Short mmCIF file of C-alpha atoms (C1' of nucleotides) in Angstrom, two decimals:
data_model
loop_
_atom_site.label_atom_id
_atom_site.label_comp_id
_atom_site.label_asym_id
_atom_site.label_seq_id
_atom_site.Cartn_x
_atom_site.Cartn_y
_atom_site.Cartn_z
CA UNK A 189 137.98 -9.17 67.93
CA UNK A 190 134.81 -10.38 69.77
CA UNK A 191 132.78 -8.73 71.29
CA UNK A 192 128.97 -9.22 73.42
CA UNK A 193 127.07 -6.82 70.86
CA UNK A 194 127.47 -3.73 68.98
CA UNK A 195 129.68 -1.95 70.84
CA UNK A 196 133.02 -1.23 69.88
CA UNK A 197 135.35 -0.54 72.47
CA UNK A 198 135.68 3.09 71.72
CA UNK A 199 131.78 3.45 71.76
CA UNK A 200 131.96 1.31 74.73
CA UNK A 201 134.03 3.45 76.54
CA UNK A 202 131.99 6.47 75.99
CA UNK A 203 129.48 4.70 76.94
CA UNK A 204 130.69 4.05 80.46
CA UNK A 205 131.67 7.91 80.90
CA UNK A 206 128.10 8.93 79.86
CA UNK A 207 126.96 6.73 82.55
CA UNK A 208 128.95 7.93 85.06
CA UNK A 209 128.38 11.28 83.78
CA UNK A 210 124.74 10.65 84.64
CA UNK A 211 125.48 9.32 88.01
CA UNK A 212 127.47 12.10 88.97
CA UNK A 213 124.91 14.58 87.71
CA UNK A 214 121.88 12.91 89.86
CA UNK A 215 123.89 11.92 93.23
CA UNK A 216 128.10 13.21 92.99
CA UNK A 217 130.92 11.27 93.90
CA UNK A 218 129.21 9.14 96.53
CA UNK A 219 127.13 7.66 93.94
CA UNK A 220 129.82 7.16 91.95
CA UNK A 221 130.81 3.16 91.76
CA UNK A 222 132.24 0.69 89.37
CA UNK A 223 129.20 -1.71 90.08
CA UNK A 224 126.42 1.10 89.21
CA UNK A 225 128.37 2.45 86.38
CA UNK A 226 128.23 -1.11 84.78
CA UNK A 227 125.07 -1.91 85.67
CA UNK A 228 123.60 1.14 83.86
CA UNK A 229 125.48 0.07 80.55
CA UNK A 230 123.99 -3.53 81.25
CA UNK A 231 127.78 -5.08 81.42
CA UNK A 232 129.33 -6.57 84.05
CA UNK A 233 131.59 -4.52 86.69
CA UNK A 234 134.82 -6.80 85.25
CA UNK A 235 134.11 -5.50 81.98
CA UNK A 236 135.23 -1.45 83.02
CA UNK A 237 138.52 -2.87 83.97
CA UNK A 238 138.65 -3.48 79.83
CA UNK A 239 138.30 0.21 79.42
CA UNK A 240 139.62 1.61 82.75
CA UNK A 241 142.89 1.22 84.81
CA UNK A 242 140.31 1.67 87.60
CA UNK A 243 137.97 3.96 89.65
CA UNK A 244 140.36 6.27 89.76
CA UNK A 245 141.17 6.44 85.36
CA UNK A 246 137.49 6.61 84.98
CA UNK A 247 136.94 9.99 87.18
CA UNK A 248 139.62 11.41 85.44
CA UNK A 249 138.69 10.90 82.04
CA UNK A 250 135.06 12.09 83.37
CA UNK A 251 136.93 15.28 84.62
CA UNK A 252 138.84 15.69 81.74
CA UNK A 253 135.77 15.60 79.87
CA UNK A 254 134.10 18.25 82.08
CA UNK A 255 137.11 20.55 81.54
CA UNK A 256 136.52 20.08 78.25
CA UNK A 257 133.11 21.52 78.09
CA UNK A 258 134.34 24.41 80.40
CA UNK A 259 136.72 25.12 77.90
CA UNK A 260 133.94 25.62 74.89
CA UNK A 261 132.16 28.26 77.16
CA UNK A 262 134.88 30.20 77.89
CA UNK A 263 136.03 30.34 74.87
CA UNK A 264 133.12 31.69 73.64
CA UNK A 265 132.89 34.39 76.13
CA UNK A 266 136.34 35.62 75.10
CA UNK A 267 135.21 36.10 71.54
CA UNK A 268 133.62 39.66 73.37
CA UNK A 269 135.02 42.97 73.03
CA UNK A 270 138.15 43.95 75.10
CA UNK A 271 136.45 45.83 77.72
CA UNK A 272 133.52 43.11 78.16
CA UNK A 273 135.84 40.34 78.34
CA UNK A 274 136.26 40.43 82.28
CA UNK A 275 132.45 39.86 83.10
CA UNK A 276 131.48 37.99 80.36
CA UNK A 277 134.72 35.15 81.32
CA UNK A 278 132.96 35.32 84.79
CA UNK A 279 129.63 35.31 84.20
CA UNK A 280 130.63 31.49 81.73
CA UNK A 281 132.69 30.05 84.36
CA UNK A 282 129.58 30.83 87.20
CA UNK A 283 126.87 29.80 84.59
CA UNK A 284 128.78 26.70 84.18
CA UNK A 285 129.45 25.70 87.49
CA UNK A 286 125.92 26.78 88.71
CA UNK A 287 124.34 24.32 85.64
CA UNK A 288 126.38 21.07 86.51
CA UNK A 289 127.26 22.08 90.11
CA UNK A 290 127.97 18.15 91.04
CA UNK A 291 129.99 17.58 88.05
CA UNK A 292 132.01 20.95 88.44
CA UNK A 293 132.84 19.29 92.21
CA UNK A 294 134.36 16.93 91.18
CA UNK A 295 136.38 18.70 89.54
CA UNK A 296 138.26 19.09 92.57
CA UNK A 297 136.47 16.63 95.23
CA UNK A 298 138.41 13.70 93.81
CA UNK A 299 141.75 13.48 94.85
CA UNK A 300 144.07 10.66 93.45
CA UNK A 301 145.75 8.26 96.47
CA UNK A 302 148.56 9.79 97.74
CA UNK A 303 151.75 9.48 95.65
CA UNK A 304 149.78 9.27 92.16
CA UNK A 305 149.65 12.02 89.93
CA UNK A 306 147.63 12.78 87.16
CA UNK A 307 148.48 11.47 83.75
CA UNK A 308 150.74 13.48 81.50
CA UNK A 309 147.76 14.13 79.06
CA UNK A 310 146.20 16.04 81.63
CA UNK A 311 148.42 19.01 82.16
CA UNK A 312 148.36 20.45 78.47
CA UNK A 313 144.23 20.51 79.40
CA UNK A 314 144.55 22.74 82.27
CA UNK A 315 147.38 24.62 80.64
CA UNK A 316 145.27 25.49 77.74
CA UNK A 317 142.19 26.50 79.64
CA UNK A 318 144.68 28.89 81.56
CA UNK A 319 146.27 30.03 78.47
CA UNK A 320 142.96 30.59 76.81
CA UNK A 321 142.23 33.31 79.97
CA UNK A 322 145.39 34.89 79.93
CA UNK A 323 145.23 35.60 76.36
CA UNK A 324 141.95 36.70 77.13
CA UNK A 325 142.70 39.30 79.24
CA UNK A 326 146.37 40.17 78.40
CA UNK A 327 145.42 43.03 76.43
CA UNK A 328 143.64 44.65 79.88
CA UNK A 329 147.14 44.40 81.59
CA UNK A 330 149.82 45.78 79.72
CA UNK A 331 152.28 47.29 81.32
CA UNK A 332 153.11 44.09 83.14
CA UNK A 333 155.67 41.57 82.64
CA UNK A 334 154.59 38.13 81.07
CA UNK A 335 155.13 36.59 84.47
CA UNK A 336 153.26 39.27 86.18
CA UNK A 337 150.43 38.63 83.76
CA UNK A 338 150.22 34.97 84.06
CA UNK A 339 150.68 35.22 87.86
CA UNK A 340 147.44 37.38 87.89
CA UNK A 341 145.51 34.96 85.77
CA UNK A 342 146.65 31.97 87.58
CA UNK A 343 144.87 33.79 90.86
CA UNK A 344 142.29 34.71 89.21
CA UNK A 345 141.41 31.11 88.35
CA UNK A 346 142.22 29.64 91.66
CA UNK A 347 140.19 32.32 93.38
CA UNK A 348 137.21 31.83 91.22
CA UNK A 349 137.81 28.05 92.13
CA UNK A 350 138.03 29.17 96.01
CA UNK A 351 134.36 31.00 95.59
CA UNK A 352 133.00 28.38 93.79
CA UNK A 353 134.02 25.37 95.76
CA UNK A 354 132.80 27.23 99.29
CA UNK A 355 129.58 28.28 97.44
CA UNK A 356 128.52 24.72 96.31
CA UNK A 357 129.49 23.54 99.49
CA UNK A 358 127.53 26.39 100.84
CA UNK A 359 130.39 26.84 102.75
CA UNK A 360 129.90 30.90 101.80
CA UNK A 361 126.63 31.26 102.75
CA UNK A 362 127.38 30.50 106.18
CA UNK A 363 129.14 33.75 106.51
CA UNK A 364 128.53 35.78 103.26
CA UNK A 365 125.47 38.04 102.24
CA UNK A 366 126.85 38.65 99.05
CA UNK A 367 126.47 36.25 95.78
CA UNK A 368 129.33 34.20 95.06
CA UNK A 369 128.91 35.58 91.28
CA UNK A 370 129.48 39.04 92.80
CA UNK A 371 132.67 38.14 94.46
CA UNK A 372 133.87 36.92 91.43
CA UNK A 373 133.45 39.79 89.62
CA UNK A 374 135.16 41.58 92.68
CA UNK A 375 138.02 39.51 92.49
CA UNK A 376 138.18 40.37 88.83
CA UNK A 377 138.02 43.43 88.76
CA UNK A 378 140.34 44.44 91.59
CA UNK A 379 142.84 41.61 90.07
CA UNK A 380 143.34 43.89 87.19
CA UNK A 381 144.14 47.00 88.42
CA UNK A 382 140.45 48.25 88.59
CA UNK A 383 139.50 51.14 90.87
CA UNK A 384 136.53 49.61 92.38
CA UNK B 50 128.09 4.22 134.18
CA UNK B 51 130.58 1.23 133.57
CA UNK B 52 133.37 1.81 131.42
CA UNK B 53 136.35 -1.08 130.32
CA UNK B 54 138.93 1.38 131.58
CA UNK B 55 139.25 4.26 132.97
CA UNK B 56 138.16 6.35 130.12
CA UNK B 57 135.40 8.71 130.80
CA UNK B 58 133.24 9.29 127.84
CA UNK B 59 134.96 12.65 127.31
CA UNK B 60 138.04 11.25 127.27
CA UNK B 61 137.80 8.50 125.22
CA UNK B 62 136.10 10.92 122.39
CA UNK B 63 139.22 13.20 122.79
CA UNK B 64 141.62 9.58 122.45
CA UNK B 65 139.70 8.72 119.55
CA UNK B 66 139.62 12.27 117.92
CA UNK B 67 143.57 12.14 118.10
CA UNK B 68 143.86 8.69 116.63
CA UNK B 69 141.84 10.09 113.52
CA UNK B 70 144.06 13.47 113.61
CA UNK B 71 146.93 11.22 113.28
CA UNK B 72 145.89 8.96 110.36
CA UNK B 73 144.73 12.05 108.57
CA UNK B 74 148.46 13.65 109.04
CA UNK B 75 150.02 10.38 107.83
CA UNK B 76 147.57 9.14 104.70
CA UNK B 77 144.95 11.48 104.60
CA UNK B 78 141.28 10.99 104.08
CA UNK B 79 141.73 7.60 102.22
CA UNK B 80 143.47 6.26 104.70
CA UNK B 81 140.72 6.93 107.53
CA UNK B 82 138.56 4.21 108.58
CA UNK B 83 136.32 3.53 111.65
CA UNK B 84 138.03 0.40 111.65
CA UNK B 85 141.75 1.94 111.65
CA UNK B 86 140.38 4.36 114.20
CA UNK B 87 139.17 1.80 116.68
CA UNK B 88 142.33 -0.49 116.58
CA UNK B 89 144.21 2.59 117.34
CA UNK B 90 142.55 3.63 120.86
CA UNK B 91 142.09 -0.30 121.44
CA UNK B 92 138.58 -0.53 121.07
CA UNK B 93 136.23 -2.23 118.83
CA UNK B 94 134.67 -0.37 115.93
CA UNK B 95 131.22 -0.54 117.68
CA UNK B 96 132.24 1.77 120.43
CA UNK B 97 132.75 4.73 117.85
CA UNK B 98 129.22 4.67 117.83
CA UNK B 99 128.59 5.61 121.29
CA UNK B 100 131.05 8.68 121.02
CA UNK B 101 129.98 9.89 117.01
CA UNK B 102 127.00 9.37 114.91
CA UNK B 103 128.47 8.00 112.19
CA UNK B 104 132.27 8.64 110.61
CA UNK B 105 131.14 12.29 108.95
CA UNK B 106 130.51 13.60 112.00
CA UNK B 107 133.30 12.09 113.85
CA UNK B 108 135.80 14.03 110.46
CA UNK B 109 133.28 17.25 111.18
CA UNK B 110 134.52 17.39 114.74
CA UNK B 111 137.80 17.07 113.17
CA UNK B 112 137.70 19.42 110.53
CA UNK B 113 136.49 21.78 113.60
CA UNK B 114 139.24 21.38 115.63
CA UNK B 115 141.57 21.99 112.87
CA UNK B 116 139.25 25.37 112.06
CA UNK B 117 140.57 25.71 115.50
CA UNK B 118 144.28 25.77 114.92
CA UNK B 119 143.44 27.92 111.75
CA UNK B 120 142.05 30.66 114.23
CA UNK B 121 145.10 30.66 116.97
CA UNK B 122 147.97 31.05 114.26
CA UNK B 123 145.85 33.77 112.36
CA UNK B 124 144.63 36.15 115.68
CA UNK B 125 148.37 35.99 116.70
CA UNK B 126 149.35 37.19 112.72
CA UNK B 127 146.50 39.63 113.49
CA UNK B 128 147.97 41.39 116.35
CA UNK B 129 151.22 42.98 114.34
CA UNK B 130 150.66 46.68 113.46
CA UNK B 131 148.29 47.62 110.85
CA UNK B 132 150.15 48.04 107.64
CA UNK B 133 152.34 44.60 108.37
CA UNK B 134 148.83 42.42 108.70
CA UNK B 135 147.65 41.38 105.02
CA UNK B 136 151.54 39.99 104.58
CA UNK B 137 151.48 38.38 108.23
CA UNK B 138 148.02 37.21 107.63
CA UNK B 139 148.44 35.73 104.70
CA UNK B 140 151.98 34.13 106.09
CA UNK B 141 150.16 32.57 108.60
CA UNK B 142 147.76 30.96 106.58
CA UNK B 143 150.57 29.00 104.23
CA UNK B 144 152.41 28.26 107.00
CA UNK B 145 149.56 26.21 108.60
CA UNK B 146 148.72 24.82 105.33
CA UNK B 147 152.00 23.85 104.42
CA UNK B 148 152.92 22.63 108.17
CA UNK B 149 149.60 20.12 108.27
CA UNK B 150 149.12 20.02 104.57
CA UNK B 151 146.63 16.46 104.81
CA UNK B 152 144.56 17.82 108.30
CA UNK B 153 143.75 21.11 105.98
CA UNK B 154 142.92 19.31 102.83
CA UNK B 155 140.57 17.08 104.63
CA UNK B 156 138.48 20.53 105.35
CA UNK B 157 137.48 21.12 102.22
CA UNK B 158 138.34 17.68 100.83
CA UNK B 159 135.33 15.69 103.15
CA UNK B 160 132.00 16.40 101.98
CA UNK B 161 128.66 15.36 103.97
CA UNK B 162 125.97 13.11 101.88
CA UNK B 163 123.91 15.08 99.66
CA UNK B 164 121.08 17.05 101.52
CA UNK B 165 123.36 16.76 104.80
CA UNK B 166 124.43 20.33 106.05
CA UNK B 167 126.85 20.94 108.98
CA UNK B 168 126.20 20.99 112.27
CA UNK B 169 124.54 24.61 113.76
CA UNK B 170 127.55 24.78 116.26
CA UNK B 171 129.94 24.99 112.73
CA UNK B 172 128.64 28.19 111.41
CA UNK B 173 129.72 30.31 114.34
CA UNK B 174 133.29 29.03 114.06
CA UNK B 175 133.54 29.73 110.73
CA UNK B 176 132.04 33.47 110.73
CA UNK B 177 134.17 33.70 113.74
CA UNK B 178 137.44 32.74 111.80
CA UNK B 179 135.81 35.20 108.63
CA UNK B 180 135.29 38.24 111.49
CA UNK B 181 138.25 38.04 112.97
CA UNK B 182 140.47 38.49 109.40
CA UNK B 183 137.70 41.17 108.41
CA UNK B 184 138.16 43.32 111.77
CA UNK B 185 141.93 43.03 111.39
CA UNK B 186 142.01 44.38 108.15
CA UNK B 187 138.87 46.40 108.18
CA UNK B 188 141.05 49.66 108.70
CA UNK B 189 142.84 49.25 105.23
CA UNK B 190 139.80 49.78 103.73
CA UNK B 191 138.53 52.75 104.96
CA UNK B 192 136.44 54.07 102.39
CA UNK B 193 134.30 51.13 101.96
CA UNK B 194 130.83 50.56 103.68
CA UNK B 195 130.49 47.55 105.31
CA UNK B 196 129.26 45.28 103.14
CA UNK B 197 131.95 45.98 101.02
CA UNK B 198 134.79 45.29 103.20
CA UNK B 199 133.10 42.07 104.29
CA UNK B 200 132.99 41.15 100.65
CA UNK B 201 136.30 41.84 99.80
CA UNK B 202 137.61 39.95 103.27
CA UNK B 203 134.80 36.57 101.88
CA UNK B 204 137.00 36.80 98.46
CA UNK B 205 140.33 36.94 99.88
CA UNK B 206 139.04 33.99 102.15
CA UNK B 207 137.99 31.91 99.33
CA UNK B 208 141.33 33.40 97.06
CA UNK B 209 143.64 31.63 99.58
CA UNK B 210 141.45 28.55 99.77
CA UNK B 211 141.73 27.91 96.14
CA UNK B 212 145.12 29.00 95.57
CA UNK B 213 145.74 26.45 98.75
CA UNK B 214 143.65 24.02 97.25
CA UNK B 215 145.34 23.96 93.93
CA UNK B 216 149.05 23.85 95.19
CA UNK B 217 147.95 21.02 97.82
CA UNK B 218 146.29 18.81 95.03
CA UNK B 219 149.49 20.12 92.74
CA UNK B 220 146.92 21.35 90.13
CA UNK B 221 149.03 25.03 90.12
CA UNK B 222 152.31 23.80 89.80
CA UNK B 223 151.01 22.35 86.54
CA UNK B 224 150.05 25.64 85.43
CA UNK B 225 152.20 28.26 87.49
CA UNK B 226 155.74 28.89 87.99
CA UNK B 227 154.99 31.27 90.58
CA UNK B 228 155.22 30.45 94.25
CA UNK B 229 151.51 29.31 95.84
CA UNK B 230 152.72 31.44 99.01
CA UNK B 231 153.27 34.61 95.95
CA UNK B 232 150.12 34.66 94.40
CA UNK B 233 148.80 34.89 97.92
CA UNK B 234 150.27 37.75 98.87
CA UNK B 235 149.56 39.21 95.01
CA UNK B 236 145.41 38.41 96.28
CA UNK B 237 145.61 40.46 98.83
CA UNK B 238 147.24 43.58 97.92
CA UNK B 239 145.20 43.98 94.95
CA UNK B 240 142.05 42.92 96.77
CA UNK B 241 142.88 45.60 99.52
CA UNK B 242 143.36 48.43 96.38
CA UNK B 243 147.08 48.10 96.47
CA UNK B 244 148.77 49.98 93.20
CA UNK B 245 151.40 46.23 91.91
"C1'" DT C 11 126.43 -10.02 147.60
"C1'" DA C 12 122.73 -9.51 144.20
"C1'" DG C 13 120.80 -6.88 140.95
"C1'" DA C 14 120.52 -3.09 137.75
"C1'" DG C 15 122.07 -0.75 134.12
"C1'" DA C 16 125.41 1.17 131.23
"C1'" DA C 17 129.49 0.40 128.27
"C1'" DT C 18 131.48 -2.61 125.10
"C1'" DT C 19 131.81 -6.20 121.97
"C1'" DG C 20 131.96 -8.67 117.63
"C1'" DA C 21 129.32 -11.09 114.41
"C1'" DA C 22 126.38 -9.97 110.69
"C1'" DC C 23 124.66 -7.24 106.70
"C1'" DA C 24 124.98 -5.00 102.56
"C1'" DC C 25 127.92 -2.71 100.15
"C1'" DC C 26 132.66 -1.45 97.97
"C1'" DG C 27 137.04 -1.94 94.33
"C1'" DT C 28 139.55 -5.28 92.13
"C1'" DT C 29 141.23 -9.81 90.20
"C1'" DC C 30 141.09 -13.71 87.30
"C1'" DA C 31 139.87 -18.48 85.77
"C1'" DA C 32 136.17 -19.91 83.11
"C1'" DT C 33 132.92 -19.05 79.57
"C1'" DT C 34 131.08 -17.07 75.53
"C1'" DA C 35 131.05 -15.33 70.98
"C1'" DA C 36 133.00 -13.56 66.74
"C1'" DT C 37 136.67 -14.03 63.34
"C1'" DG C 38 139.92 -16.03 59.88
"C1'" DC C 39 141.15 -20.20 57.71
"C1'" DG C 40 141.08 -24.52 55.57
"C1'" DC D 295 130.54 -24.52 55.60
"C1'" DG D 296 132.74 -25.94 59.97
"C1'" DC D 297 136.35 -25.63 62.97
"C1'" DA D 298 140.10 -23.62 65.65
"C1'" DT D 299 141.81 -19.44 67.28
"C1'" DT D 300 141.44 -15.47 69.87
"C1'" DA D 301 139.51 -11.77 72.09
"C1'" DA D 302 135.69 -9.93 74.96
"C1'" DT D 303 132.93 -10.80 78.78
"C1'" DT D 304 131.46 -12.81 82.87
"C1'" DG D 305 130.67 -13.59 87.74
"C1'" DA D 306 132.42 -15.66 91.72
"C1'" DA D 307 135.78 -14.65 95.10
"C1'" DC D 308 138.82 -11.74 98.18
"C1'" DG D 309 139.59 -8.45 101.42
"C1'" DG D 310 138.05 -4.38 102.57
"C1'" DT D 311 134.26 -0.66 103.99
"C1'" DG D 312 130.29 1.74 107.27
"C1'" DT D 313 126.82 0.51 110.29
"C1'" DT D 314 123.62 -2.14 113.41
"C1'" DC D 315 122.38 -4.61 117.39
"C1'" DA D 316 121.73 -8.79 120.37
"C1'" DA D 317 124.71 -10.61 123.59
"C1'" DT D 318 128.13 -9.99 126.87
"C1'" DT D 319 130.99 -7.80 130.27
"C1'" DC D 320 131.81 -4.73 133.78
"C1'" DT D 321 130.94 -1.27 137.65
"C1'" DC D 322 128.17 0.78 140.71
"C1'" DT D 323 124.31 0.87 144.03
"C1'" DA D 324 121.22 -1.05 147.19
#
DNA sequence: TAGAGAATTGAACACCGTTCAATTAATGCG
DNA sequence: CGCATTAATTGAACGGTGTTCAATTCTCTA
């Protein structure tokens, strides 16, 4: 068990992620390359095929990481009262995407080649963060069935994703006065059963 | 004005516009080169540089034609009576996404360099595309000012995009046992004030 | 037919992801 | 302590990428 310096392979790894965490954060997924990830952590690029399968691995462990950190925040804004939940869950997921807007991209910029999928560690990540809102907001829908309810929260999610993706894009501003935030909590709002 | 063939600028823009639309259809963005695109209309990569400033704009002019399509297959959902649109509307949408699943994806997939926005000619085509699903189903929401109904079309918009976006990059099925093409039509009838 | 001028070429440049034989350095052992 | 083992690390090499631009080819006009 050799190694260059004081790195263990663990620390090494997180390391690497940090860098391209960094990367990511200054310049997105066009800045993103094996070469400039290893340069940062003064290694050589051959050295990241140690710790990653490839490009590829290394994106999704970064994105992993990112839905991580989404996670923490929205957990926290489910701790609110009942009633509060709905805008408090929005109001985290916009605050979060608005504070790393690159790394929140690519979230959903990087798509695997064609025939890959991601790894099977993966799915109990997004399943959990989609768990978390539906047991967030079960309570506010109750005389639905449990597949009603997790339909509901399922578009939820992928319409906050929709407004999100067009508004960093600025995709929305092209053709929308309105705030993304404010469609979110539209979406919300009508999504369960509200009046207005 | 001499040309190799008998290709008029024009022409040979459409040929090589084509040749990308097909290597996008069979591999997707990863799979589309200048390189690949040259070969294919039987010139050298050079010439692509006469006809495109660079390959982002030559997938821009892509992406617009496809915005296109989009607009055909949704005015001709938009002309059944009144109370049948949302359904037909939102029909029409997963049918084109499902029917050129890798020409869609590369709208929202392709992403111009940082500080890069799209062309002015874009923005009309998409508020266009926006207008046209808000006057359609501008008369289901009667009771709303303007603003409103524009918001709610804007969130419906960006509701099908990430629900779209999700299933194409199978990020829902992970998550969802409900149909993409469902939780569409679930979007829309609660975003137009529908009671289920 | 000669010349002008535009279209086209393809080599060159600086990058990219990825591989892998060679090198380096730390460890366990005698 | 010194040496052999073994693992980590390197960096050159390969085939690809987008893009540029001097040189070439071709067509039209005079």
């Amino acid at each position: 068990m050799a190694r260059r310096s004081d790195h263990a392979p663990e620390e090494l790894k997180r390391l690497a992620l940090e860098a391209g965490r960094a990367i990511v954060m200054e310049e997105g997924l066009r800045g993103l390359t094996v070469r400039r990830v290893a340069e940062r952590i003064g290694y050589a690029p051959g050295t990241l095929y140690n710790l990653f399968a490839n490009l590829d691995d290394l994106i999704v462990q970064l994105n992993a990481a990112t839905l991580d950190a989404l996670a923490v925040v929205l957990v926290e804004a489910a701790r609110a009262e009942l009633a509060a939940r709905p805008e408090r869950l929005v109001e985290a997921y916009f605050d979060f995407v608005e504070s790393r807007p690159r790394l929140w991209s690519l979230l959903f910029e990087h798509r695997l080649p064609e025939g890959e999928d991601l790894p099977d560690w993966y799915r109990p990540k997004l399943a959990a963060l989609l768990g978390l809102v539906a047991e967030a907001l079960g309570p506010l829908m109750p005389d639905q069935t449990r597949e009603a309810r997790q339909a509901a929260t399922v578009t939820m999610w992928a319409g906050l994703h929709g407004i999100s993706t067009l508004a960093v894009t600025s995709k929305l501003t092209l053709v929308a006065e309105t705030e993304p935030r404010a469609l979110g909590h539209l979406l919300v709002r009508r999504m369960l059963g509200g009046e207005n």
